[in-house]
Amino acid sequence: MLTTTFKRFVAGALLGTALLGSQSLLAADFTLKFGHLANEENIWNQAALKFKELVEANSDGRIKVQVFPNEQLGSEMDVINSIQLGTADMTITGESLQNWAPKAAMMAVPYLFRDEDHLRKTVESDIGSEIEAQITERAGLVPLAWFERGPRELTSNRPIKSPDDLDGLRLRVPNVPLFVDTWEAMGARPTPMAFSEVFTSLQQNTIEAQENPLSLIESASFNEVQQYVNMTDHVRSWIYVVIGKDKLDAMPEDLQQVVRDAASEMQSYEEQLFSEDQQRLEASLKEKGMEFVEVDQAAFAEKARPAVLDALDDEQREIYDAIQDL
């Protein structure tokens, strides 16, 4: 038989648990589902977790952030569509936004930017504001922060120092028409191919070269099948952390400010991680036997320019010229 005291204890415990449960359910006024394609170790995911920490702390728990790395909510395009439907809230995305906002195509144009300072100046200028405004207007997404991406470099089994060295080089490129046209103009034989097929194709000598940022060169272990990293820096680009406009607008102004302030801190945090990671990547690839080759970037840019300009429409050409003049 249960004693009266014990029964009261159990009843009290159950009531306390129920109250705590209801409080936890009521604690968050808003939940942000933040899905992206990077894996758990990637600096983008570390930045997303920093954003979660800041938002939850600075909103006193009124906003809960759920981070879903590794395409758990689907591909980049899937998550964008989900945000537009209201079933997800945030993601990290780049030139894919040109499907809605043509100005976003400028985020990955070969040899558009002279260096990282030129890229930063562009993103933080009126031109960057124009691109962001079109993304919000056409895609219903509000850019909260931006991250620099590592420049794309060319790997090969012979050193490539000038466009003349590209003659006939069988090169894998992503299925981006502008990339295909640009590498053809520079003298290579570009072959669009899924990223998952690249390692085996290099191993079997179906292709002789590929181009990607250092982070992907390392994570895909291309050092096992490629000897040289030719520092072409042929595409410098950036990427946005975006939130659905409807979701942001649904929040009271004080919580909107919490989100924007946290995004600003996240951007600074990621910038530091990015700088450290770029240095680590170069050292890591050299340690694994890859040789870094300095190239005549000006010659590559000059050879690429006609194909790049030919691919741009009038509006994009206007932005291209404005960026070049910065």
CSV table of C-alpha atoms in Angstrom, one decimal:
chain,number,residue,atom,x,y,z
A,1,MET,CA,0.0,0.0,0.0
A,2,LEU,CA,1.3,3.5,-0.9
A,3,THR,CA,1.4,5.9,2.0
A,4,THR,CA,-0.4,9.2,1.8
A,5,THR,CA,2.9,11.1,2.0
A,6,PHE,CA,4.3,9.1,-0.9
A,7,LYS,CA,1.1,9.6,-3.0
A,8,ARG,CA,1.4,13.4,-2.4
A,9,PHE,CA,5.1,13.3,-3.4
A,10,VAL,CA,4.3,11.4,-6.7
A,11,ALA,CA,1.4,13.8,-7.5
A,12,GLY,CA,3.6,16.8,-6.8
A,13,ALA,CA,6.4,15.4,-9.0
A,14,LEU,CA,4.0,14.7,-11.8
A,15,LEU,CA,2.5,18.2,-11.6
A,16,GLY,CA,5.9,19.8,-11.5
A,17,THR,CA,6.9,17.8,-14.6
A,18,ALA,CA,3.8,18.8,-16.4
A,19,LEU,CA,4.3,22.5,-15.6
A,20,LEU,CA,8.0,22.3,-16.7
A,21,GLY,CA,6.8,20.6,-19.9
A,22,SER,CA,4.3,23.3,-20.7
A,23,GLN,CA,6.8,26.0,-19.9
A,24,SER,CA,9.3,24.5,-22.3
A,25,LEU,CA,6.6,24.3,-25.0
A,26,LEU,CA,5.7,27.9,-24.4
A,27,ALA,CA,9.2,29.2,-24.0
A,28,ALA,CA,9.9,29.9,-27.7
A,29,ASP,CA,7.6,32.2,-29.6
A,30,PHE,CA,9.4,31.5,-32.8
A,31,THR,CA,11.4,28.5,-34.2
A,32,LEU,CA,13.9,29.0,-37.0
A,33,LYS,CA,14.7,25.9,-39.0
A,34,PHE,CA,18.1,26.6,-40.5
A,35,GLY,CA,19.1,23.9,-43.1
A,36,HIS,CA,22.3,24.0,-45.2
A,37,LEU,CA,24.5,21.6,-47.3
A,38,ALA,CA,27.8,21.7,-45.3
A,39,ASN,CA,28.8,18.9,-43.0
A,40,GLU,CA,29.1,19.2,-39.2
A,41,GLU,CA,32.8,20.1,-39.2
A,42,ASN,CA,32.6,22.8,-41.9
A,43,ILE,CA,33.1,26.4,-40.8
A,44,TRP,CA,29.6,27.3,-42.2
A,45,ASN,CA,28.1,24.9,-39.7
A,46,GLN,CA,30.2,26.3,-36.9
A,47,ALA,CA,28.9,29.7,-37.9
A,48,ALA,CA,25.3,28.5,-37.9
A,49,LEU,CA,25.8,27.1,-34.4
A,50,LYS,CA,27.2,30.4,-33.2
A,51,PHE,CA,24.1,32.2,-34.7
A,52,LYS,CA,21.9,29.7,-32.8
A,53,GLU,CA,23.8,30.3,-29.5
A,54,LEU,CA,23.5,34.1,-29.9
A,55,VAL,CA,19.9,34.3,-30.9
A,56,GLU,CA,18.6,31.9,-28.2
A,57,ALA,CA,20.6,33.8,-25.5
A,58,ASN,CA,19.8,37.3,-26.6
A,59,SER,CA,16.1,36.6,-27.2
A,60,ASP,CA,15.8,35.1,-23.7
A,61,GLY,CA,14.6,31.9,-25.3
A,62,ARG,CA,11.8,33.5,-27.3
A,63,ILE,CA,13.5,32.3,-30.5
A,64,LYS,CA,14.7,28.7,-30.9
A,65,VAL,CA,17.1,27.9,-33.7
A,66,GLN,CA,17.3,24.3,-35.1
A,67,VAL,CA,20.4,23.8,-37.3
A,68,PHE,CA,20.2,21.0,-39.9
A,69,PRO,CA,23.6,20.5,-41.7
A,70,ASN,CA,24.5,17.9,-44.3
A,71,GLU,CA,21.4,18.5,-46.5
A,72,GLN,CA,19.1,17.0,-43.8
A,73,LEU,CA,16.3,19.3,-45.1
A,74,GLY,CA,17.3,18.6,-48.8
A,75,SER,CA,19.5,20.2,-51.4
A,76,GLU,CA,20.2,23.9,-51.5
A,77,MET,CA,17.3,24.4,-54.0
A,78,ASP,CA,15.0,22.2,-51.9
A,79,VAL,CA,15.6,24.3,-48.8
A,80,ILE,CA,15.0,27.6,-50.8
A,81,ASN,CA,11.7,26.2,-52.0
A,82,SER,CA,10.8,25.0,-48.5
A,83,ILE,CA,11.5,28.5,-47.1
A,84,GLN,CA,9.2,30.0,-49.8
A,85,LEU,CA,6.5,27.5,-48.8
A,86,GLY,CA,7.0,28.2,-45.1
A,87,THR,CA,8.3,24.8,-44.0
A,88,ALA,CA,11.9,25.9,-43.5
A,89,ASP,CA,13.2,29.3,-42.5
A,90,MET,CA,16.9,29.8,-43.2
A,91,THR,CA,19.7,28.5,-45.5
A,92,ILE,CA,23.1,29.4,-46.9
A,93,THR,CA,23.0,30.0,-50.7
A,94,GLY,CA,24.9,31.7,-53.5
A,95,GLU,CA,24.7,32.1,-57.3
A,96,SER,CA,21.7,29.6,-57.3
A,97,LEU,CA,19.7,32.6,-56.5
A,98,GLN,CA,20.0,33.8,-60.1
A,99,ASN,CA,17.1,31.4,-60.8
A,100,TRP,CA,15.0,34.2,-59.3
A,101,ALA,CA,17.3,37.2,-59.3
A,102,PRO,CA,19.5,37.6,-62.4
A,103,LYS,CA,21.8,40.0,-60.6
A,104,ALA,CA,22.8,37.2,-58.3
A,105,ALA,CA,24.7,35.6,-61.2
A,106,MET,CA,27.5,38.1,-60.5
A,107,MET,CA,28.3,36.1,-57.4
A,108,ALA,CA,30.3,33.6,-59.5
A,109,VAL,CA,31.6,35.3,-62.7
A,110,PRO,CA,35.1,34.2,-63.7
A,111,TYR,CA,37.8,36.9,-63.1
A,112,LEU,CA,35.3,39.5,-62.0
A,113,PHE,CA,37.2,40.4,-58.9
A,114,ARG,CA,40.8,41.4,-58.7
A,115,ASP,CA,41.3,40.1,-55.1
A,116,GLU,CA,39.4,39.6,-51.8
A,117,ASP,CA,39.5,43.3,-51.0
A,118,HIS,CA,37.8,44.1,-54.3
A,119,LEU,CA,35.1,41.4,-53.6
A,120,ARG,CA,34.5,42.8,-50.1
A,121,LYS,CA,34.2,46.3,-51.5
A,122,THR,CA,31.6,45.1,-54.0
A,123,VAL,CA,29.5,43.2,-51.6
A,124,GLU,CA,29.4,46.1,-49.2
A,125,SER,CA,28.8,48.7,-51.9
A,126,ASP,CA,25.5,50.0,-53.5
A,127,ILE,CA,26.0,47.2,-56.0
A,128,GLY,CA,25.8,44.6,-53.3
A,129,SER,CA,22.7,46.3,-51.9
A,130,GLU,CA,21.1,46.1,-55.4
A,131,ILE,CA,21.8,42.4,-55.6
A,132,GLU,CA,20.4,41.8,-52.1
A,133,ALA,CA,17.3,43.9,-52.8
A,134,GLN,CA,16.5,41.9,-56.0
A,135,ILE,CA,16.9,38.6,-54.0
A,136,THR,CA,14.4,39.8,-51.5
A,137,GLU,CA,12.0,41.2,-54.1
A,138,ARG,CA,12.1,38.2,-56.5
A,139,ALA,CA,12.9,35.2,-54.2
A,140,GLY,CA,11.3,36.4,-50.9
A,141,LEU,CA,14.6,35.8,-49.0
A,142,VAL,CA,16.4,38.4,-46.9
A,143,PRO,CA,20.2,38.2,-46.9
A,144,LEU,CA,21.3,38.6,-43.2
A,145,ALA,CA,25.0,38.0,-43.6
A,146,TRP,CA,27.6,37.0,-46.2
A,147,PHE,CA,30.6,34.7,-46.2
A,148,GLU,CA,33.6,34.8,-48.6
A,149,ARG,CA,34.2,31.5,-50.4
A,150,GLY,CA,37.6,30.1,-51.1
A,151,PRO,CA,38.7,31.0,-54.7
A,152,ARG,CA,38.4,28.1,-57.2
A,153,GLU,CA,41.9,26.7,-58.2
A,154,LEU,CA,42.9,24.4,-61.0
A,155,THR,CA,44.5,21.0,-60.1
A,156,SER,CA,46.4,18.9,-62.7
A,157,ASN,CA,49.3,16.5,-63.1
A,158,ARG,CA,51.4,19.0,-65.0
A,159,PRO,CA,52.1,22.6,-64.0
A,160,ILE,CA,49.8,25.2,-65.7
A,161,LYS,CA,51.3,28.7,-65.6
A,162,SER,CA,49.6,30.4,-68.5
A,163,PRO,CA,46.6,29.9,-70.8
A,164,ASP,CA,49.0,28.4,-73.4
A,165,ASP,CA,49.6,25.4,-71.0
A,166,LEU,CA,45.9,24.6,-71.1
A,167,ASP,CA,45.9,23.5,-74.8
A,168,GLY,CA,43.7,20.5,-75.1
A,169,LEU,CA,43.6,19.8,-71.3
A,170,ARG,CA,40.6,17.5,-70.5
A,171,LEU,CA,39.1,19.4,-67.6
A,172,ARG,CA,36.1,18.6,-65.4
A,173,VAL,CA,33.8,21.5,-64.7
A,174,PRO,CA,30.4,21.7,-63.0
A,175,ASN,CA,27.4,21.9,-65.3
A,176,VAL,CA,27.5,25.7,-65.5
A,177,PRO,CA,27.4,27.0,-69.1
A,178,LEU,CA,29.5,30.1,-68.2
A,179,PHE,CA,32.2,27.9,-66.8
A,180,VAL,CA,32.2,25.6,-69.9
A,181,ASP,CA,32.4,28.6,-72.3
A,182,THR,CA,35.2,30.3,-70.3
A,183,TRP,CA,37.5,27.3,-70.1
A,184,GLU,CA,36.9,26.6,-73.8
A,185,ALA,CA,37.9,30.2,-74.6
A,186,MET,CA,41.1,29.8,-72.6
A,187,GLY,CA,42.1,26.7,-74.6
A,188,ALA,CA,41.0,23.7,-72.4
A,189,ARG,CA,38.5,20.9,-73.2
A,190,PRO,CA,36.0,21.3,-70.4
A,191,THR,CA,33.7,18.3,-69.6
A,192,PRO,CA,30.6,18.9,-67.3
A,193,MET,CA,30.4,16.1,-64.8
A,194,ALA,CA,28.9,15.3,-61.4
A,195,PHE,CA,31.3,16.0,-58.5
A,196,SER,CA,30.8,12.4,-57.3
A,197,GLU,CA,32.4,11.1,-60.5
A,198,VAL,CA,35.5,13.3,-60.5
A,199,PHE,CA,37.9,11.3,-58.4
A,200,THR,CA,37.4,8.0,-60.4
A,201,SER,CA,37.6,9.9,-63.7
A,202,LEU,CA,40.9,11.4,-62.7
A,203,GLN,CA,42.2,8.0,-61.5
A,204,GLN,CA,41.3,6.5,-64.8
A,205,ASN,CA,42.6,9.4,-66.8
A,206,THR,CA,39.3,10.1,-68.4
A,207,ILE,CA,39.9,13.7,-67.4
A,208,GLU,CA,43.3,15.2,-66.6
A,209,ALA,CA,42.3,18.1,-64.3
A,210,GLN,CA,39.5,19.7,-62.3
A,211,GLU,CA,38.8,23.0,-60.6
A,212,ASN,CA,37.5,23.7,-57.1
A,213,PRO,CA,38.2,25.6,-53.9
A,214,LEU,CA,41.0,24.2,-51.6
A,215,SER,CA,38.4,23.0,-49.1
A,216,LEU,CA,36.9,20.6,-51.7
A,217,ILE,CA,40.3,19.6,-53.1
A,218,GLU,CA,41.2,18.5,-49.6
A,219,SER,CA,37.9,16.8,-48.6
A,220,ALA,CA,37.7,14.9,-51.9
A,221,SER,CA,41.3,13.7,-51.4
A,222,PHE,CA,42.3,14.9,-54.9
A,223,ASN,CA,45.9,15.0,-53.6
A,224,GLU,CA,45.8,11.2,-54.3
A,225,VAL,CA,45.2,11.7,-58.0
A,226,GLN,CA,46.6,15.2,-58.8
A,227,GLN,CA,50.0,16.6,-58.2
A,228,TYR,CA,49.7,20.4,-58.8
A,229,VAL,CA,47.4,23.1,-57.5
A,230,ASN,CA,47.7,25.9,-60.0
A,231,MET,CA,46.7,29.2,-58.3
A,232,THR,CA,44.4,30.5,-61.0
A,233,ASP,CA,41.9,32.1,-58.5
A,234,HIS,CA,39.6,32.1,-61.5
A,235,VAL,CA,36.3,32.4,-59.5
A,236,ARG,CA,36.1,34.5,-56.4
A,237,SER,CA,32.6,34.5,-54.9
A,238,TRP,CA,30.5,34.9,-51.8
A,239,ILE,CA,27.5,33.3,-50.3
A,240,TYR,CA,24.5,34.6,-48.3
A,241,VAL,CA,22.8,33.4,-45.1
A,242,VAL,CA,19.2,34.1,-45.9
A,243,ILE,CA,15.9,34.0,-44.0
A,244,GLY,CA,12.4,33.9,-45.4
A,245,LYS,CA,11.0,37.5,-45.6
A,246,ASP,CA,7.6,36.4,-44.3
A,247,LYS,CA,9.2,34.7,-41.3
A,248,LEU,CA,11.3,37.8,-40.4
A,249,ASP,CA,8.4,40.1,-40.9
A,250,ALA,CA,6.2,38.0,-38.6
A,251,MET,CA,8.5,38.7,-35.7
A,252,PRO,CA,8.2,41.9,-33.5
A,253,GLU,CA,10.8,44.5,-34.2
A,254,ASP,CA,12.9,43.7,-31.1
A,255,LEU,CA,13.3,40.0,-32.1
A,256,GLN,CA,14.0,41.0,-35.7
A,257,GLN,CA,16.9,43.1,-34.3
A,258,VAL,CA,18.1,40.1,-32.2
A,259,VAL,CA,18.3,38.1,-35.4
A,260,ARG,CA,20.1,40.8,-37.4
A,261,ASP,CA,22.6,41.5,-34.6
A,262,ALA,CA,23.3,37.7,-34.2
A,263,ALA,CA,23.8,37.4,-38.0
A,264,SER,CA,26.3,40.3,-37.9
A,265,GLU,CA,28.3,38.6,-35.1
A,266,MET,CA,28.1,35.3,-37.0
A,267,GLN,CA,29.6,36.9,-40.1
A,268,SER,CA,32.6,38.3,-38.1
A,269,TYR,CA,33.1,34.9,-36.5
A,270,GLU,CA,33.0,33.0,-39.8
A,271,GLU,CA,35.4,35.5,-41.4
A,272,GLN,CA,38.0,34.7,-38.7
A,273,LEU,CA,37.4,30.9,-39.2
A,274,PHE,CA,37.7,31.3,-43.0
A,275,SER,CA,41.0,33.1,-42.8
A,276,GLU,CA,42.5,30.4,-40.5
A,277,ASP,CA,41.0,27.6,-42.6
A,278,GLN,CA,42.5,28.9,-45.9
A,279,GLN,CA,46.0,28.9,-44.3
A,280,ARG,CA,45.4,25.4,-42.8
A,281,LEU,CA,44.2,24.0,-46.2
A,282,GLU,CA,47.3,25.1,-48.1
A,283,ALA,CA,49.6,23.7,-45.5
A,284,SER,CA,47.6,20.4,-45.3
A,285,LEU,CA,47.7,19.9,-49.1
A,286,LYS,CA,51.4,20.7,-49.3
A,287,GLU,CA,52.0,18.2,-46.5
A,288,LYS,CA,50.1,15.6,-48.6
A,289,GLY,CA,52.5,16.1,-51.5
A,290,MET,CA,50.7,18.7,-53.7
A,291,GLU,CA,52.8,21.5,-55.3
A,292,PHE,CA,51.4,25.0,-55.5
A,293,VAL,CA,52.1,26.8,-58.8
A,294,GLU,CA,51.9,30.6,-59.2
A,295,VAL,CA,50.3,31.5,-62.5
A,296,ASP,CA,49.9,34.5,-64.8
A,297,GLN,CA,46.4,35.4,-63.6
A,298,ALA,CA,46.2,38.5,-65.7
A,299,ALA,CA,46.8,36.4,-68.9
A,300,PHE,CA,44.0,34.0,-67.8
A,301,ALA,CA,41.6,36.9,-67.1
A,302,GLU,CA,42.3,38.5,-70.5
A,303,LYS,CA,41.8,35.3,-72.3
A,304,ALA,CA,38.5,34.6,-70.4
A,305,ARG,CA,37.0,38.1,-70.8
A,306,PRO,CA,35.3,37.8,-74.2
A,307,ALA,CA,33.5,34.6,-73.3
A,308,VAL,CA,32.4,36.0,-69.9
A,309,LEU,CA,31.0,39.2,-71.5
A,310,ASP,CA,29.3,37.2,-74.2
A,311,ALA,CA,27.4,35.2,-71.6
A,312,LEU,CA,26.0,38.2,-69.7
A,313,ASP,CA,22.8,40.0,-70.6
A,314,ASP,CA,22.6,43.8,-70.7
A,315,GLU,CA,21.7,44.3,-67.1
A,316,GLN,CA,24.4,41.9,-65.9
A,317,ARG,CA,27.0,43.6,-68.3
A,318,GLU,CA,26.1,46.9,-66.7
A,319,ILE,CA,26.8,45.5,-63.2
A,320,TYR,CA,30.0,43.8,-64.4
A,321,ASP,CA,31.3,47.2,-65.7
A,322,ALA,CA,30.4,48.9,-62.5
A,323,ILE,CA,32.2,46.3,-60.4
A,324,GLN,CA,35.3,46.6,-62.6
A,325,ASP,CA,35.3,50.3,-62.0
A,326,LEU,CA,35.2,50.0,-58.2
